[in-house]
Coordinates of C-alpha atoms in Angstrom, one line a residue:
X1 CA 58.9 -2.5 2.0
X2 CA 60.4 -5.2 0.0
X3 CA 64.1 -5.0 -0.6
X4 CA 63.8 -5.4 -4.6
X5 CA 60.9 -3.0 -4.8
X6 CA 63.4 -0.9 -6.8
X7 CA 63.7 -3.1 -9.7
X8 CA 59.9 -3.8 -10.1
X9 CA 57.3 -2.3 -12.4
X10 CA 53.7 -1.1 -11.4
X11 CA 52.5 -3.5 -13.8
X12 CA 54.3 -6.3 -11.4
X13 CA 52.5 -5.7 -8.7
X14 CA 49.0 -5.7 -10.4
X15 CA 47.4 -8.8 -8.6
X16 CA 46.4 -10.8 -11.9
X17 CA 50.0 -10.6 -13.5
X18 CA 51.1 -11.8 -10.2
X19 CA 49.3 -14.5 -10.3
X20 CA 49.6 -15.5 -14.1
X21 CA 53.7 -15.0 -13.4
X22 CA 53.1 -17.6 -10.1
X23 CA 51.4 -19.8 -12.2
X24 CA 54.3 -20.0 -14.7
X25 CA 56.9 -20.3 -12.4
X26 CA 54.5 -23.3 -10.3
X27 CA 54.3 -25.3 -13.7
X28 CA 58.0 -24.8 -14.1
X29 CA 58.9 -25.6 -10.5
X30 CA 57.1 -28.9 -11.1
X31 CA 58.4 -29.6 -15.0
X32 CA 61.7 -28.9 -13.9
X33 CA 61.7 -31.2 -10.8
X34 CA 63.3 -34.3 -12.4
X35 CA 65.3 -32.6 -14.9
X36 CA 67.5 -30.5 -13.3
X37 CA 68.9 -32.9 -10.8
X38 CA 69.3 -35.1 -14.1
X39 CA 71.7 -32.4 -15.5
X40 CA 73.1 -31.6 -12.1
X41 CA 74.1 -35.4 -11.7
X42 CA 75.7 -35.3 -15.6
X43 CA 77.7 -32.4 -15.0
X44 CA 79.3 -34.1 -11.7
X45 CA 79.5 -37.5 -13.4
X46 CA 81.5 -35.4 -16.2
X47 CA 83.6 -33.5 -13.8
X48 CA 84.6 -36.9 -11.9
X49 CA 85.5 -39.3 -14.9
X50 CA 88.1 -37.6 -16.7
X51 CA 86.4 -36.4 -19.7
X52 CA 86.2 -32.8 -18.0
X53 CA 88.3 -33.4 -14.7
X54 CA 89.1 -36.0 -12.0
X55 CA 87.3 -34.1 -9.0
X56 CA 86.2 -37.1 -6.2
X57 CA 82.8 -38.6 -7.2
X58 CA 82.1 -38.3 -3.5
X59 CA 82.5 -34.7 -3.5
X60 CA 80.8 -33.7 -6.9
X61 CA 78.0 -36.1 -5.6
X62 CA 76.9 -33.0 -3.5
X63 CA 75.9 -30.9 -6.9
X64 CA 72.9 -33.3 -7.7
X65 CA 71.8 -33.6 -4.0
X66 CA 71.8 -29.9 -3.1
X67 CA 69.8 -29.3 -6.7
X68 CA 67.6 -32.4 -5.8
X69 CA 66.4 -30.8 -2.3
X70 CA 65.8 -27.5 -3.4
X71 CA 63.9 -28.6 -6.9
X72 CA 62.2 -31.2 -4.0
X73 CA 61.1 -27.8 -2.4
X74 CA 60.4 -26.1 -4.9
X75 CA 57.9 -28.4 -6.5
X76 CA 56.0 -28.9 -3.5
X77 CA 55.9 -25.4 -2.5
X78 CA 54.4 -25.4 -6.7
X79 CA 52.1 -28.3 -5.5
X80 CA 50.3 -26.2 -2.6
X81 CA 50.0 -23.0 -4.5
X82 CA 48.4 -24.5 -7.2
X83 CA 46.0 -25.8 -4.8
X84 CA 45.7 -23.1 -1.9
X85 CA 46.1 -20.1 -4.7
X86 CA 42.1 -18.9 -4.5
X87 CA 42.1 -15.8 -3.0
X88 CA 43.9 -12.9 -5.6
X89 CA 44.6 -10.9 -2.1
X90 CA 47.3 -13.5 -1.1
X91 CA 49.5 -13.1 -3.9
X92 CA 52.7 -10.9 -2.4
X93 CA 53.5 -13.5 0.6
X94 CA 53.0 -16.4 -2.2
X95 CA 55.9 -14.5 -4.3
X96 CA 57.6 -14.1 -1.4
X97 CA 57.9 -17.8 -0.9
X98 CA 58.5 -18.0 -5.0
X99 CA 61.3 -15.6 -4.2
X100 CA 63.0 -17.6 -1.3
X101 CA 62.7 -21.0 -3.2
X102 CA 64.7 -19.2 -6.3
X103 CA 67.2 -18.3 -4.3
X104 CA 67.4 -21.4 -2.7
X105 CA 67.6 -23.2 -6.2
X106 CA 70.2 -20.2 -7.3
X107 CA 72.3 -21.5 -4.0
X108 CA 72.4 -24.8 -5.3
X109 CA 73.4 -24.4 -8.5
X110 CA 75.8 -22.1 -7.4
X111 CA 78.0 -25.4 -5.7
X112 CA 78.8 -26.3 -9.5
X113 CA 81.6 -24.8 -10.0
X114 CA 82.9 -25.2 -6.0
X115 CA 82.3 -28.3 -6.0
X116 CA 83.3 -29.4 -9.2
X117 CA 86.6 -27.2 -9.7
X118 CA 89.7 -29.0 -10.5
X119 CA 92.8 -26.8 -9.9
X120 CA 94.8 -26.2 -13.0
X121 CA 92.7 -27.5 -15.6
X122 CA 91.6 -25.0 -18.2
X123 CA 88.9 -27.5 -19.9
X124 CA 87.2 -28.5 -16.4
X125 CA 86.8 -24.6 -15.9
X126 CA 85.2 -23.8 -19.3
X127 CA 83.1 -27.0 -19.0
X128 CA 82.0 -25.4 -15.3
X129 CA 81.5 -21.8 -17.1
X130 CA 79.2 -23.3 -20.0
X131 CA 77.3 -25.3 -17.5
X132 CA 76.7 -22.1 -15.6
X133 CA 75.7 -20.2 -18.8
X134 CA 73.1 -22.8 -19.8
X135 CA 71.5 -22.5 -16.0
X136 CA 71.1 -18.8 -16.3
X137 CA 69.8 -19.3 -19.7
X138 CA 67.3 -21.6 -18.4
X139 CA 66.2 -19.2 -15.6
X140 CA 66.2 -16.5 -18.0
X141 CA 63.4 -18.3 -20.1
X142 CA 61.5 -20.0 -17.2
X143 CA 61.5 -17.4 -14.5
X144 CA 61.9 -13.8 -16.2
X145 CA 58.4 -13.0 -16.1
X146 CA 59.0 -11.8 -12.7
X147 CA 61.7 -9.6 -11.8
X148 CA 62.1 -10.4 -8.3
X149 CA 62.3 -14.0 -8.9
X150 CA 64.8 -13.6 -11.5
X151 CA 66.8 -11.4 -9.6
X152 CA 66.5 -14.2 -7.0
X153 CA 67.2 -16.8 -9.2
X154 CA 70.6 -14.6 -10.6
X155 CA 71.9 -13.3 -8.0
X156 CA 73.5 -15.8 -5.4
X157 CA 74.6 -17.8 -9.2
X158 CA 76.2 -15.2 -10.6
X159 CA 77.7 -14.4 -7.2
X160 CA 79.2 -17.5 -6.4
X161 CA 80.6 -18.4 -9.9
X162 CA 82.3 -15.5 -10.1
X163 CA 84.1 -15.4 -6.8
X164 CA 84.9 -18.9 -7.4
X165 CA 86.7 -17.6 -10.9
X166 CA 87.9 -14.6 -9.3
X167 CA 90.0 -16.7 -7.1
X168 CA 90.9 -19.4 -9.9
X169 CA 94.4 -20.2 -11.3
X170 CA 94.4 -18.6 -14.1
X171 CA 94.1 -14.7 -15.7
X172 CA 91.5 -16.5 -18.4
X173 CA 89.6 -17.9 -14.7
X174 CA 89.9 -14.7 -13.2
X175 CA 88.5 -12.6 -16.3
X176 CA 85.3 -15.2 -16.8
X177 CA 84.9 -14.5 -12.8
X178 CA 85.7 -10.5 -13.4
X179 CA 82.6 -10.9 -16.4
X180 CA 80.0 -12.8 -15.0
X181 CA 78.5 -10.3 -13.3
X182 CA 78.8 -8.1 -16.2
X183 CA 77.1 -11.2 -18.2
X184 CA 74.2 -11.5 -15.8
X185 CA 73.6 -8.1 -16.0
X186 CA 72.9 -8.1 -19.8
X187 CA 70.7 -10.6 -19.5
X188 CA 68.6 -9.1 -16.7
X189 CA 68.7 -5.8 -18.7
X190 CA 67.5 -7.4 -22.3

């Protein structure tokens, strides 16, 4: 029994929409593979120049790698479905993989705002909270065919940001980190 069965609709877990919302996600896995470590890499270079902190290159340099490696894996894992995906009675251990790689990809957008945090500076943390914001609004498009890959995709972001503002320097850090979850919740429930 799958942990997320909960969340899921019957219509989810009719074998053609599983496959049509795999296909999606396989297309986007391999569209995205370039772009996202290209945004991942901007929002460090930002965070490391002084125009939204003056966080150590060498440290922020571990944003765009992380995102690399898991946008790496997720494109190949998007490469072999779209050429091992014949048989329609395969489909639940193919979303199971989907599943894992989101959350792997979720993980490493999640090091943003660790890795990128520079104490005491308000505009380095609203820079980190906007970056966050356009993520999940890119996962929201791309990947909310599927609820248990968006709720794999959401949940270890929206975790991580907001313990990471929770424990920030200010009340303003620590309410963004007291709404995110609130936040991702909307947009899973719209």
């Amino acid at each position: 029994m799958s942990l997320l069965r909960f969340i899921t609709e019957d219509q989810e877990s009719e074998p053609r929409v599983v496959k049509a919302q795999l296909s999606l996600a396989a297309n986007t896995a391999r569209n995205t593979r370039v772009t996202s470590p290209v945004w991942a890499a901007a929002a460090a270079f930002l965070c490391s120049t002084g125009i939204f902190g003056h966080v150590s290159f060498a440290k922020t340099l571990f944003v765009p790698l992380a995102v690399t490696a898991a946008m790496g894996a997720a494109a190949l894992m998007a490469t072999a479905y779209q050429h091992y995906n014949d048989d329609e009675g395969d489909t639940d251990s193919w979303l199971q993989c989907f599943v894992m790689i989101q959350a792997v990809g979720s993980f490493a957008w999640g090091l943003l705002p660790w890795l990128c945090w520079e104490p005491g500076n308000a505009l380095n943390h609203m820079f980190l909270a906007a970056c966050v914001m356009a993520v999940i609004a890119g996962l929201v498009v791309a990947r909310g065919s599927n609820m248990r890959m968006y709720v794999a995709n959401l949940l270890p972001l929206s975790l991580m940001v907001s313990v990471r503002f929770i424990f920030g320097d200010s009340i303003t850090d620590m309410a963004m980190g007291a709404l995110a979850p609130f936040v991702a919740f909307q947009m899973w429930h719209t």
